[in-house]
Structure formats: C-alpha cells, structure tokens
mmCIF file with all atom_site columns, C-alpha atoms in Angstrom:
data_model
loop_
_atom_site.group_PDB
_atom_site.id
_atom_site.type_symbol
_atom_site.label_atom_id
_atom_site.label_alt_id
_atom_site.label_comp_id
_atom_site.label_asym_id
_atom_site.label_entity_id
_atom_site.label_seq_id
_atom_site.pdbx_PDB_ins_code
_atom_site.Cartn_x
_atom_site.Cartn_y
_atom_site.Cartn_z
_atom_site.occupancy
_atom_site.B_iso_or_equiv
_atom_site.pdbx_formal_charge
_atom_site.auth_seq_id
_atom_site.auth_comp_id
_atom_site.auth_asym_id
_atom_site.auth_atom_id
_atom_site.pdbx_PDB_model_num
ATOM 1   C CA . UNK A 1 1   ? -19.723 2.630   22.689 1.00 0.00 ? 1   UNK A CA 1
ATOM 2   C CA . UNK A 1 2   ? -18.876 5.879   21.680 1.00 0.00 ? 2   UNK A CA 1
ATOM 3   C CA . UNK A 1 3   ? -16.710 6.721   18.272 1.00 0.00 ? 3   UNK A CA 1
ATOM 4   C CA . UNK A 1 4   ? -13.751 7.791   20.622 1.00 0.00 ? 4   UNK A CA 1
ATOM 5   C CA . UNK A 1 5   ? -13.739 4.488   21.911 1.00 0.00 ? 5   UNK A CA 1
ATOM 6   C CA . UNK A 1 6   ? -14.081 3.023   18.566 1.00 0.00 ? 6   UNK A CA 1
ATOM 7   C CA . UNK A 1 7   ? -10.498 4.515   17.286 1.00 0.00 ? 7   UNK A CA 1
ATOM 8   C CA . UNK A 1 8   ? -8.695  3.289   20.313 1.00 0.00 ? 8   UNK A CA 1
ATOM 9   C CA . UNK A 1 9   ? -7.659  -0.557  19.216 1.00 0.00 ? 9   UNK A CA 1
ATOM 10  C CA . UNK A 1 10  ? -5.856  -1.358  22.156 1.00 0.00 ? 10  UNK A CA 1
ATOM 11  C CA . UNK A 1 11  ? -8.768  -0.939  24.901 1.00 0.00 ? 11  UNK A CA 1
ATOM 12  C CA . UNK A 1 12  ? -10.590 -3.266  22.660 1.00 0.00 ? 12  UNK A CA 1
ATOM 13  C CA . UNK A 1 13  ? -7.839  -6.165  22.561 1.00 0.00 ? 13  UNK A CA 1
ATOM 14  C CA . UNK A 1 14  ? -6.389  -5.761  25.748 1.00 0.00 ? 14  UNK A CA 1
ATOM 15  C CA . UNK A 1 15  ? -10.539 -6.389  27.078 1.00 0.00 ? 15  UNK A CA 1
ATOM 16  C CA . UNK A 1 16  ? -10.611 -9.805  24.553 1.00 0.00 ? 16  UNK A CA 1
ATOM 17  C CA . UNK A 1 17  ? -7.383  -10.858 25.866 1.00 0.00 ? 17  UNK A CA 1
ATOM 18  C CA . UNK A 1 18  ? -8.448  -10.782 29.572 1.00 0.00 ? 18  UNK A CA 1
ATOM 19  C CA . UNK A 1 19  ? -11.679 -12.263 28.742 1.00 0.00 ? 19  UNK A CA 1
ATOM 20  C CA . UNK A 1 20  ? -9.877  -15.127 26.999 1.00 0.00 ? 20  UNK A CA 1
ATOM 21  C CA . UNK A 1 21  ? -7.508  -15.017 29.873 1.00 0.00 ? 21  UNK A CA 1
ATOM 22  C CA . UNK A 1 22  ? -10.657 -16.154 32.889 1.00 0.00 ? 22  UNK A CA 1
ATOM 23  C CA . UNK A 1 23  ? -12.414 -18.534 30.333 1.00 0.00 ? 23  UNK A CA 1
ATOM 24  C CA . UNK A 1 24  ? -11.966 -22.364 30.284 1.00 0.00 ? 24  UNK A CA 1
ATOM 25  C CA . UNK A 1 25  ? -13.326 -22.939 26.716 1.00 0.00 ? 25  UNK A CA 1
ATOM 26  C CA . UNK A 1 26  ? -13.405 -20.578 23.524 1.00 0.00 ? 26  UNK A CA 1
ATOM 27  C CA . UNK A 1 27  ? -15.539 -21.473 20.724 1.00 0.00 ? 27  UNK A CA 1
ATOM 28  C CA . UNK A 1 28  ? -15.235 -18.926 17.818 1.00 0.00 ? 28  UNK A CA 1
ATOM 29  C CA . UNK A 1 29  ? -16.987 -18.874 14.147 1.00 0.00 ? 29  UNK A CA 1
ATOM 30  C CA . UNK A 1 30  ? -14.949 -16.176 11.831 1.00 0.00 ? 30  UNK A CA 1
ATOM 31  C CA . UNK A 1 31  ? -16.550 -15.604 7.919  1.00 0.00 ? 31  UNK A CA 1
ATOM 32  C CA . UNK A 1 32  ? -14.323 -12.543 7.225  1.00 0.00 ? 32  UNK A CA 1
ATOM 33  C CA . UNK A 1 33  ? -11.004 -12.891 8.064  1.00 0.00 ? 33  UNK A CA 1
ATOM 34  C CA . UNK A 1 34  ? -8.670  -15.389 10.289 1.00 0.00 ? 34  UNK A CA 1
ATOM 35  C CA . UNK A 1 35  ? -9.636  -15.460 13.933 1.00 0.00 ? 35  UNK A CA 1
ATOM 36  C CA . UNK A 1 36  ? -7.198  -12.966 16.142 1.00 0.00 ? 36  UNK A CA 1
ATOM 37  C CA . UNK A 1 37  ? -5.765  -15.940 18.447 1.00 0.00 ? 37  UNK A CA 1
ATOM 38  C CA . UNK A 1 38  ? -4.234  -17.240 15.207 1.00 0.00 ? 38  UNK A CA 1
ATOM 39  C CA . UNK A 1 39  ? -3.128  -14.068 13.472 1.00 0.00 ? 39  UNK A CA 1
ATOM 40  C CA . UNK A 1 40  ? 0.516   -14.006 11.943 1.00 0.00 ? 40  UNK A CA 1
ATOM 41  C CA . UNK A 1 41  ? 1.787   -10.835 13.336 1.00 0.00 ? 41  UNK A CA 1
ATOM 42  C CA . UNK A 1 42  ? 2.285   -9.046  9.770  1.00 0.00 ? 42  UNK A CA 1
ATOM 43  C CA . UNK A 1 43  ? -1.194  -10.452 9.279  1.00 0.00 ? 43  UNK A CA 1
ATOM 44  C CA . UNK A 1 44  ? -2.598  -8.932  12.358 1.00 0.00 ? 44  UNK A CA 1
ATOM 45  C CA . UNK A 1 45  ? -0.770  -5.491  11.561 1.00 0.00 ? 45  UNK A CA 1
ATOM 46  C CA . UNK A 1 46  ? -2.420  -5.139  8.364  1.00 0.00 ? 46  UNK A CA 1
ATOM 47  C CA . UNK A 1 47  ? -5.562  -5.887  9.685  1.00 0.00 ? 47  UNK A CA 1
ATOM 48  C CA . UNK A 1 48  ? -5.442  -2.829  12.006 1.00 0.00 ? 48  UNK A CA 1
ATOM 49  C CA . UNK A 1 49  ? -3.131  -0.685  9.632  1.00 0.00 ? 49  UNK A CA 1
ATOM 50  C CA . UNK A 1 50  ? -6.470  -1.402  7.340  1.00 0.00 ? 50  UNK A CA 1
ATOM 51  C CA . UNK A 1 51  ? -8.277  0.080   10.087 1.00 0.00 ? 51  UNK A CA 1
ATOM 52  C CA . UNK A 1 52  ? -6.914  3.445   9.309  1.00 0.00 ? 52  UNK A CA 1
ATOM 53  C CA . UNK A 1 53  ? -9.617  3.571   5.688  1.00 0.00 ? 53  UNK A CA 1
ATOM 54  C CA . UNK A 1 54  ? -12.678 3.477   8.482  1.00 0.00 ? 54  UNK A CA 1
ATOM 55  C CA . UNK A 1 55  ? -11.518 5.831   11.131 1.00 0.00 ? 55  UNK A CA 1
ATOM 56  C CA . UNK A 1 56  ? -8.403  7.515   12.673 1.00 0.00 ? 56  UNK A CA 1
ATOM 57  C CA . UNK A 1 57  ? -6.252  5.084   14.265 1.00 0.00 ? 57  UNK A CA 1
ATOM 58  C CA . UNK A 1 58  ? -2.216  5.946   15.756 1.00 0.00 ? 58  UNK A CA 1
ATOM 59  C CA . UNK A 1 59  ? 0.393   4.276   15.064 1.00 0.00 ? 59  UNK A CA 1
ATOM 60  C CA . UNK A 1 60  ? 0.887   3.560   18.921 1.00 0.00 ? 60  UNK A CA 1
ATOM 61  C CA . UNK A 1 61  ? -2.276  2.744   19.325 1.00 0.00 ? 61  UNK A CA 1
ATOM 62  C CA . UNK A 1 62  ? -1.943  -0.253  16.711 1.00 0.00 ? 62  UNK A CA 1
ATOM 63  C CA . UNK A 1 63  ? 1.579   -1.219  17.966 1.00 0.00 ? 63  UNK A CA 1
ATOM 64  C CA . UNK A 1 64  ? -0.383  -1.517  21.440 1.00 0.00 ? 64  UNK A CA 1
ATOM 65  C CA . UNK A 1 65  ? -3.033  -3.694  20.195 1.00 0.00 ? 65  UNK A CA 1
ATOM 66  C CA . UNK A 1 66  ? -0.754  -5.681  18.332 1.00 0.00 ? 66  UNK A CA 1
ATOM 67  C CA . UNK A 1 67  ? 0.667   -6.350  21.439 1.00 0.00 ? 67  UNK A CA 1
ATOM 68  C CA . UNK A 1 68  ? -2.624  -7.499  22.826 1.00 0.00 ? 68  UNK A CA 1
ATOM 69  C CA . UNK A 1 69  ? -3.475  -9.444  20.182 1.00 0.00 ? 69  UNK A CA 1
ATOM 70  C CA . UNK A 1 70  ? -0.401  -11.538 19.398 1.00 0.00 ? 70  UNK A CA 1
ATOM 71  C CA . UNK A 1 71  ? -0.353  -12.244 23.584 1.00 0.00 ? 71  UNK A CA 1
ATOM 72  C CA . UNK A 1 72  ? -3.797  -14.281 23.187 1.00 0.00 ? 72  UNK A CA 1
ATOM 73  C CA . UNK A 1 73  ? -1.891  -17.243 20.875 1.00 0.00 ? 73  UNK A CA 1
ATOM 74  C CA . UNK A 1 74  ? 0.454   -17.320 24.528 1.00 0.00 ? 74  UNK A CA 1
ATOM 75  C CA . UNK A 1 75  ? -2.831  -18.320 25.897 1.00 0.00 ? 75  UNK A CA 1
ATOM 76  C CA . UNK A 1 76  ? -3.314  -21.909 23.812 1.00 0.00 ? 76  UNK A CA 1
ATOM 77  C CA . UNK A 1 77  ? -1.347  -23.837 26.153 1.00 0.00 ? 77  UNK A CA 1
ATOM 78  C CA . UNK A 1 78  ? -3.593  -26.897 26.653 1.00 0.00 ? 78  UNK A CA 1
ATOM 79  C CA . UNK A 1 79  ? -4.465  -25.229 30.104 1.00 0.00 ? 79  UNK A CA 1
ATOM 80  C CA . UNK A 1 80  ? -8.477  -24.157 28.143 1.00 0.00 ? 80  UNK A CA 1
ATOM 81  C CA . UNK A 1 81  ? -10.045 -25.709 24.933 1.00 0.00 ? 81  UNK A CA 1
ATOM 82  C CA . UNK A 1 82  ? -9.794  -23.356 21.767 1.00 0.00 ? 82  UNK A CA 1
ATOM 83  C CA . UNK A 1 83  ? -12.207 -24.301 19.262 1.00 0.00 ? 83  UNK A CA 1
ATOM 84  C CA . UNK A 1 84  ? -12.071 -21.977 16.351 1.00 0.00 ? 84  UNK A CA 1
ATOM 85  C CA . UNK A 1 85  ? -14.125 -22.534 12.839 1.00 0.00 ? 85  UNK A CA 1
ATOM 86  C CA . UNK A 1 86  ? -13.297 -20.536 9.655  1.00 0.00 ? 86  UNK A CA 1
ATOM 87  C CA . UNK A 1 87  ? -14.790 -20.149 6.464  1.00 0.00 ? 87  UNK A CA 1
ATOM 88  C CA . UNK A 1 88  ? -12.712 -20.701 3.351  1.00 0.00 ? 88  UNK A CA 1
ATOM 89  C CA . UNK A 1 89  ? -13.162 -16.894 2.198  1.00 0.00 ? 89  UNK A CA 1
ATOM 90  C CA . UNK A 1 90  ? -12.139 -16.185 5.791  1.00 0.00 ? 90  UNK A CA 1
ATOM 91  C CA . UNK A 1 91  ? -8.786  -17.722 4.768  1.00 0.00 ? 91  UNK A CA 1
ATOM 92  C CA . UNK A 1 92  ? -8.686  -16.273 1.451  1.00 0.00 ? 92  UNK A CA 1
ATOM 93  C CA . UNK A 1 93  ? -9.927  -12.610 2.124  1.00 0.00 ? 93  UNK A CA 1
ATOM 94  C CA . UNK A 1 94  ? -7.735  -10.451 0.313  1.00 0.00 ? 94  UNK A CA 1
ATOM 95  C CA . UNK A 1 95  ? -6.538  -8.058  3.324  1.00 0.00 ? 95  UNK A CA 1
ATOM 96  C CA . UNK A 1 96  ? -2.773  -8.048  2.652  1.00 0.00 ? 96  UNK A CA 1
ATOM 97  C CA . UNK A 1 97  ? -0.359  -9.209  0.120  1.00 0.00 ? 97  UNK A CA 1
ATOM 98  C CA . UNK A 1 98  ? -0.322  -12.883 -0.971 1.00 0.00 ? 98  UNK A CA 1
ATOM 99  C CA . UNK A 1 99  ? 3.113   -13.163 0.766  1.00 0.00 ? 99  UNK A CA 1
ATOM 100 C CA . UNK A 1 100 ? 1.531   -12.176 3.909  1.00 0.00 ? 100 UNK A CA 1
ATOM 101 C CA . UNK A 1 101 ? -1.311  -14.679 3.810  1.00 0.00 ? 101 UNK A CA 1
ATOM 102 C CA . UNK A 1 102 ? 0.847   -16.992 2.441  1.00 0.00 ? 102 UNK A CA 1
ATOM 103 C CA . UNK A 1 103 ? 2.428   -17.077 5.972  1.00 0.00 ? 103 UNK A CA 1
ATOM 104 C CA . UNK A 1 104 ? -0.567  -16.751 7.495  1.00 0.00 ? 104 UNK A CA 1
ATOM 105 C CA . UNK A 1 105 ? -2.082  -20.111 5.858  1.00 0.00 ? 105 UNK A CA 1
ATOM 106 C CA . UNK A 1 106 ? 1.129   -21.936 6.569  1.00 0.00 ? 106 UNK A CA 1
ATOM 107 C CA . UNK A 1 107 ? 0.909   -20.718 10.486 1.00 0.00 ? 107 UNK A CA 1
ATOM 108 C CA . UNK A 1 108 ? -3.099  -21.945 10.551 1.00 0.00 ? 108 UNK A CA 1
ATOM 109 C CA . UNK A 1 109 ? -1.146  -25.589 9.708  1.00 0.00 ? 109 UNK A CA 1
ATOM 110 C CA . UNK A 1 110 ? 1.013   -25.434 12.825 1.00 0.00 ? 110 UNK A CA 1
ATOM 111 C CA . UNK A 1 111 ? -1.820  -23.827 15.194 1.00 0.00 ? 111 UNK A CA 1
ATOM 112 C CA . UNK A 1 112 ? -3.998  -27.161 14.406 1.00 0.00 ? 112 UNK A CA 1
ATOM 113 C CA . UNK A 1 113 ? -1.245  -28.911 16.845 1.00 0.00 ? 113 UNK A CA 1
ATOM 114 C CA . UNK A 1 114 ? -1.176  -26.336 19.296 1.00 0.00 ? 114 UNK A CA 1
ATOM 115 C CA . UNK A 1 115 ? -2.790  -27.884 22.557 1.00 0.00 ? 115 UNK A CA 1
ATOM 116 C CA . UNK A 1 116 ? -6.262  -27.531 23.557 1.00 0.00 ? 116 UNK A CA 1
ATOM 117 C CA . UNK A 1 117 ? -7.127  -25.674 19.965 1.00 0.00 ? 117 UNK A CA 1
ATOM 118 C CA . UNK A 1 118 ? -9.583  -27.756 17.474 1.00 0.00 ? 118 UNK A CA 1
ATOM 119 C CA . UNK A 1 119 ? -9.441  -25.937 14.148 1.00 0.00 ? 119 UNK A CA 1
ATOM 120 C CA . UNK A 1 120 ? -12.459 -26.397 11.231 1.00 0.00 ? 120 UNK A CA 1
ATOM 121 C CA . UNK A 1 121 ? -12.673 -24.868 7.936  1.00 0.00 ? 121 UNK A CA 1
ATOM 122 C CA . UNK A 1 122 ? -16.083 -24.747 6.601  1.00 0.00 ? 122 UNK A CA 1
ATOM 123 C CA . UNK A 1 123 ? -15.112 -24.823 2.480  1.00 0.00 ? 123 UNK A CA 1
ATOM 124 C CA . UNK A 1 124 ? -16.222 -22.728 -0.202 1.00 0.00 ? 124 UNK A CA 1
ATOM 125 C CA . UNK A 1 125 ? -18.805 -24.674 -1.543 1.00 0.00 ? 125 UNK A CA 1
ATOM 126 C CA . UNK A 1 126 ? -21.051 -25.065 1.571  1.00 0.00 ? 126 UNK A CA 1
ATOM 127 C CA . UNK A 1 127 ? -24.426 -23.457 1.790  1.00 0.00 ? 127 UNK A CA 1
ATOM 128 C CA . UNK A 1 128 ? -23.829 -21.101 4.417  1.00 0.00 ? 128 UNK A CA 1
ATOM 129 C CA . UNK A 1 129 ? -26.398 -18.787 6.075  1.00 0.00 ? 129 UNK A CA 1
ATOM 130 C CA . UNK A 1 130 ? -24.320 -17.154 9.044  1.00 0.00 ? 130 UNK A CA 1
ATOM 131 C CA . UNK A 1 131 ? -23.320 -14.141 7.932  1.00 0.00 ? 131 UNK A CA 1
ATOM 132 C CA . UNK A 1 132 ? -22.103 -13.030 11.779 1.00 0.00 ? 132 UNK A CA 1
ATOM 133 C CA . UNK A 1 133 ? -18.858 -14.079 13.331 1.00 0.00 ? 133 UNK A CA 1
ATOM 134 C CA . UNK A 1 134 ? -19.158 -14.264 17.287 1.00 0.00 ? 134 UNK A CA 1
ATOM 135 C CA . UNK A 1 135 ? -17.044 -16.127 20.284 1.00 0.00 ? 135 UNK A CA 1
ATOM 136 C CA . UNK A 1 136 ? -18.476 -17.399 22.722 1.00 0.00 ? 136 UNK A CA 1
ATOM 137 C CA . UNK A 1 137 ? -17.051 -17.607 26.068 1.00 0.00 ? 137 UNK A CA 1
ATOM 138 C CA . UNK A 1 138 ? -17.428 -20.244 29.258 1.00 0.00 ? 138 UNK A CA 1
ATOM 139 C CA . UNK A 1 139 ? -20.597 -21.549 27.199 1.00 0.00 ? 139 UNK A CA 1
ATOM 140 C CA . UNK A 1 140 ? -22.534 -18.386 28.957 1.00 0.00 ? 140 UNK A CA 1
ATOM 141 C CA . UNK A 1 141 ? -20.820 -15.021 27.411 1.00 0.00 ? 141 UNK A CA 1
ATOM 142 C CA . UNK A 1 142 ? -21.289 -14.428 23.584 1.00 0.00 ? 142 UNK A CA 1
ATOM 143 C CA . UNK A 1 143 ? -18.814 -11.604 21.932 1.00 0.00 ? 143 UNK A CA 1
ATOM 144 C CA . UNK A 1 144 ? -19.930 -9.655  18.658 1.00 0.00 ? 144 UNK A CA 1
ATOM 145 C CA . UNK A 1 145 ? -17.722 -7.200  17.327 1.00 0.00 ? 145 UNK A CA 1
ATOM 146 C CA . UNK A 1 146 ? -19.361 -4.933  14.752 1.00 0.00 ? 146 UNK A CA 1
ATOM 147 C CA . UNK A 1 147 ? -18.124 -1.338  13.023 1.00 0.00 ? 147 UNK A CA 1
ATOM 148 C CA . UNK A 1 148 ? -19.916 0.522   16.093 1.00 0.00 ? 148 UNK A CA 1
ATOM 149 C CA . UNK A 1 149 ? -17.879 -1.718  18.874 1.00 0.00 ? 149 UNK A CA 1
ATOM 150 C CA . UNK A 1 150 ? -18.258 -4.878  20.430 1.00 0.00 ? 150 UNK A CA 1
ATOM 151 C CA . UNK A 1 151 ? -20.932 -6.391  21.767 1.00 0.00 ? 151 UNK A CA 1
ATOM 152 C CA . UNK A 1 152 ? -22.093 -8.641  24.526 1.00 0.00 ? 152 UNK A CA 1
ATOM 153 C CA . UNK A 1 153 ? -24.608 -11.281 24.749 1.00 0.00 ? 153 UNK A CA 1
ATOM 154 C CA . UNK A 1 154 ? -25.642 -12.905 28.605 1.00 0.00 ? 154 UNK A CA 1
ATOM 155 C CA . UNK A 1 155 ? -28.924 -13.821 28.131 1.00 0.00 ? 155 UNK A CA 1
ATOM 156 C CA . UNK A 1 156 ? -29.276 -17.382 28.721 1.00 0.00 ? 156 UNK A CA 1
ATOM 157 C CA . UNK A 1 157 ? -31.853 -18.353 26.140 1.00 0.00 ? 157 UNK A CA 1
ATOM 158 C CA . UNK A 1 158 ? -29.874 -16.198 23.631 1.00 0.00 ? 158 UNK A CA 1
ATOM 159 C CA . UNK A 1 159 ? -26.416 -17.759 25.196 1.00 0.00 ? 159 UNK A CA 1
ATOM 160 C CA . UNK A 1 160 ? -28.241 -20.987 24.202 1.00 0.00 ? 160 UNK A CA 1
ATOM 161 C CA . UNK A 1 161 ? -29.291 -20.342 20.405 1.00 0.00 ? 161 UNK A CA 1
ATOM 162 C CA . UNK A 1 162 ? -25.434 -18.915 19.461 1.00 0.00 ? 162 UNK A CA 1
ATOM 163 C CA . UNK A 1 163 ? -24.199 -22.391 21.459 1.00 0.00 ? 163 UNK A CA 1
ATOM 164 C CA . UNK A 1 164 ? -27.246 -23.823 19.082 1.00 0.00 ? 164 UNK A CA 1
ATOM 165 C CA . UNK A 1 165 ? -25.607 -21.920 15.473 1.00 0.00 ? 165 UNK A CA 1
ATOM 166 C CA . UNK A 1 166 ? -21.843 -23.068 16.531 1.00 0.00 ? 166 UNK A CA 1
ATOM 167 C CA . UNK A 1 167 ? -23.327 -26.707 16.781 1.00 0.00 ? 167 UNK A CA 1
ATOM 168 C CA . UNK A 1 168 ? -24.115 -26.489 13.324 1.00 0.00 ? 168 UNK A CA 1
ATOM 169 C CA . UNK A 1 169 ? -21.304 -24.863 12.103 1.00 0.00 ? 169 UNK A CA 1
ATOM 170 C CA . UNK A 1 170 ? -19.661 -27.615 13.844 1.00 0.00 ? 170 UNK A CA 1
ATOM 171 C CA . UNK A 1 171 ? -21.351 -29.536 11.565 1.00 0.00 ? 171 UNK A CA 1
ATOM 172 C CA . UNK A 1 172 ? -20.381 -27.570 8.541  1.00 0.00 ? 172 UNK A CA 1
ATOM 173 C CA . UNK A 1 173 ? -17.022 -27.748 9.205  1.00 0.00 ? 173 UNK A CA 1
ATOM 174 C CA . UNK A 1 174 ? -13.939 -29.942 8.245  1.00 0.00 ? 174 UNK A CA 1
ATOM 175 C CA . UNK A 1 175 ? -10.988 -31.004 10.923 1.00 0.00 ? 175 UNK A CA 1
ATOM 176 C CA . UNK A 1 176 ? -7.931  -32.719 10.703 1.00 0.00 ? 176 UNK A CA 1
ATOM 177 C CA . UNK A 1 177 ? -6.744  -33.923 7.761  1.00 0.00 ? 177 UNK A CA 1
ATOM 178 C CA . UNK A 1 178 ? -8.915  -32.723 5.345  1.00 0.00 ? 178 UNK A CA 1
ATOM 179 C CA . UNK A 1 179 ? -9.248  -29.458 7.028  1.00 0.00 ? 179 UNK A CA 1
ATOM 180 C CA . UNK A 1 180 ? -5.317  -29.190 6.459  1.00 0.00 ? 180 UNK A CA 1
ATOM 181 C CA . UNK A 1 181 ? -5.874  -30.477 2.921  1.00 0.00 ? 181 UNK A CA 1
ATOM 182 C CA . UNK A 1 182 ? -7.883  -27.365 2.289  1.00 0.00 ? 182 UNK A CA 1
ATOM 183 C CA . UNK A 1 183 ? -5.877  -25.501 4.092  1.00 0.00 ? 183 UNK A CA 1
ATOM 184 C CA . UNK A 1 184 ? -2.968  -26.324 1.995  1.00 0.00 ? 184 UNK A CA 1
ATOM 185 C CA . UNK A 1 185 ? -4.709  -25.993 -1.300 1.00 0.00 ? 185 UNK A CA 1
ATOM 186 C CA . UNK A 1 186 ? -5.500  -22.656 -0.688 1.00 0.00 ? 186 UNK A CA 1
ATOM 187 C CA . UNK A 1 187 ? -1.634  -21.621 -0.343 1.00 0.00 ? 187 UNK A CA 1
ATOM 188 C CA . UNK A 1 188 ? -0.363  -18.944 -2.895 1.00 0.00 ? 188 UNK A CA 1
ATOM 189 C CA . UNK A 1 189 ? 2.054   -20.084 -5.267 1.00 0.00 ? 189 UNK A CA 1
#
C-alpha cells in the first residue's frame, strides 16, 4: 500500500463495501471508535474530516467515501448476519462534539433491531487485552486496517485464531438489554 493510496478514502470504502456486499456473515471487534456499518453520517464525516491531521485528504474524496460508507448500513437487511462488538471507550471516544455522539449512541439503540445484526458492548471495566480491531469475513477472510492501509489475513490457521479472539470477545461482551442499558448510560446530557 503505497501513501498515495493511503490519502484516497474512497478506494478504501468502496473495497469494504463490496467485500461486505459477497459475504454471508460479518463478525467485527472495534476498541477505537464505532464500527463503519453503524456510523451516523455526521459521525462518519468527522471521522474522515479527522483524517485530514494524518495526511492530505479532499473534500471529494471524503464526500465519496462517505458515500461508501453510509451504503454498507443498506446492507443489514436480514439477507447476512452482522455481528459487531464494541468496547465502551469505542462508544465514548471523543472524535466529535458530544451532540454528534450523542446521535450516534442513540442510532447504536435502533441498529440493535436492525435484522440479521447482533450488537455487544464489552464495558469499561473489563480486563481487556485486544488492543486490534479486525472483521472478519465468510469465517475465512480477516480485515485489519492500520495507519499504513488495510490488511488481509487468508491463512487458515491464522483465519482460525482471529475466529478463536472474537469467541472470546464474544464472551466479554454484553447483548440485549443490558448492552442497551450501557448503551444508554453512556448518553450525553
């Protein structure tokens, strides 16, 4: 991945939604911020306007992804199975204005009835050693995004030991009720 490719966001999201697009199952862990397929759209734009402190990025070129982006929640239609586990400092990461994630919070309560998506929080206070957030794809196809690009994993044994960590996240992780309990605590006054 070369830096040119880097500063074009729209490549990038346009690839995630088409891999989204062919799979049958998504499973994603997120520590840093709120997963894409459940981005807010001012939520998503100042995640990639905040793209513009690390390297050059055009305003077309984040209208594009945008785009992209926002046209993966289009794809939780009950037609694949969306499982998507956040941290609680995922949901509170201070990347916009409290307004902003306000919405944001309140949309994570409606995408837990979306069909086919199963949403967990892992809270604040667990012991967490995962420090990576990764998708992974059809069981088989793992997705890392990092500051030089994304990343993909095929290998089955490796395949097999992120499939292993999302167990256990699994684990970590609250759903339903008390997952929206959490989620509604967390809501800026």
């Amino acid at each position: 991945m070369t830096l040119a490719t880097l500063t074009e966001l729209e490549p990038i999201q346009t690839s995630i939604l088409e891999l989204h697009r062919s799979a049958t199952t998504v499973q994603a862990y997120e520590n840093g911020l709120v997963h894409g397929t459940l981005q807010t759209e001012r939520y998503a734009r100042a995640v990639f306007e905040g793209a513009k402190a690390l390297y050059p990025v055009s305003s077309e070129d984040i209208e594009a992804a945008l785009r992209a982006r926002l046209a993966r929640r289009e794809l939780v239609d009950g037609s694949r199975e969306f499982e998507i586990i956040l941290t609680e400092q995922a949901l509170t990461a201070p990347v916009t204005e409290r307004d902003v994630i306000r919405e944001q919070l309140a949309h994570l309560l409606e995408c837990e009835n979306w069909p086919g998506m199963r949403l967990g929080v892992i809270p604040a206070s667990t012991v967490l050693i995962q420090p990576y957030p990764f998708t992974i794809l059809n069981s088989v196809r793992v997705e890392l995004d990092h500051y030089n690009g994304p990343s993909t994993v095929t290998d089955p044994a490796a395949a097999a030991r992120f499939r292993n960590v999302f167990e256990h996240l699994r684990g970590l992780a609250v759903y339903g009720d008390t997952a929206r309990a959490l989620i509604t605590s967390l809501l800026p006054a």
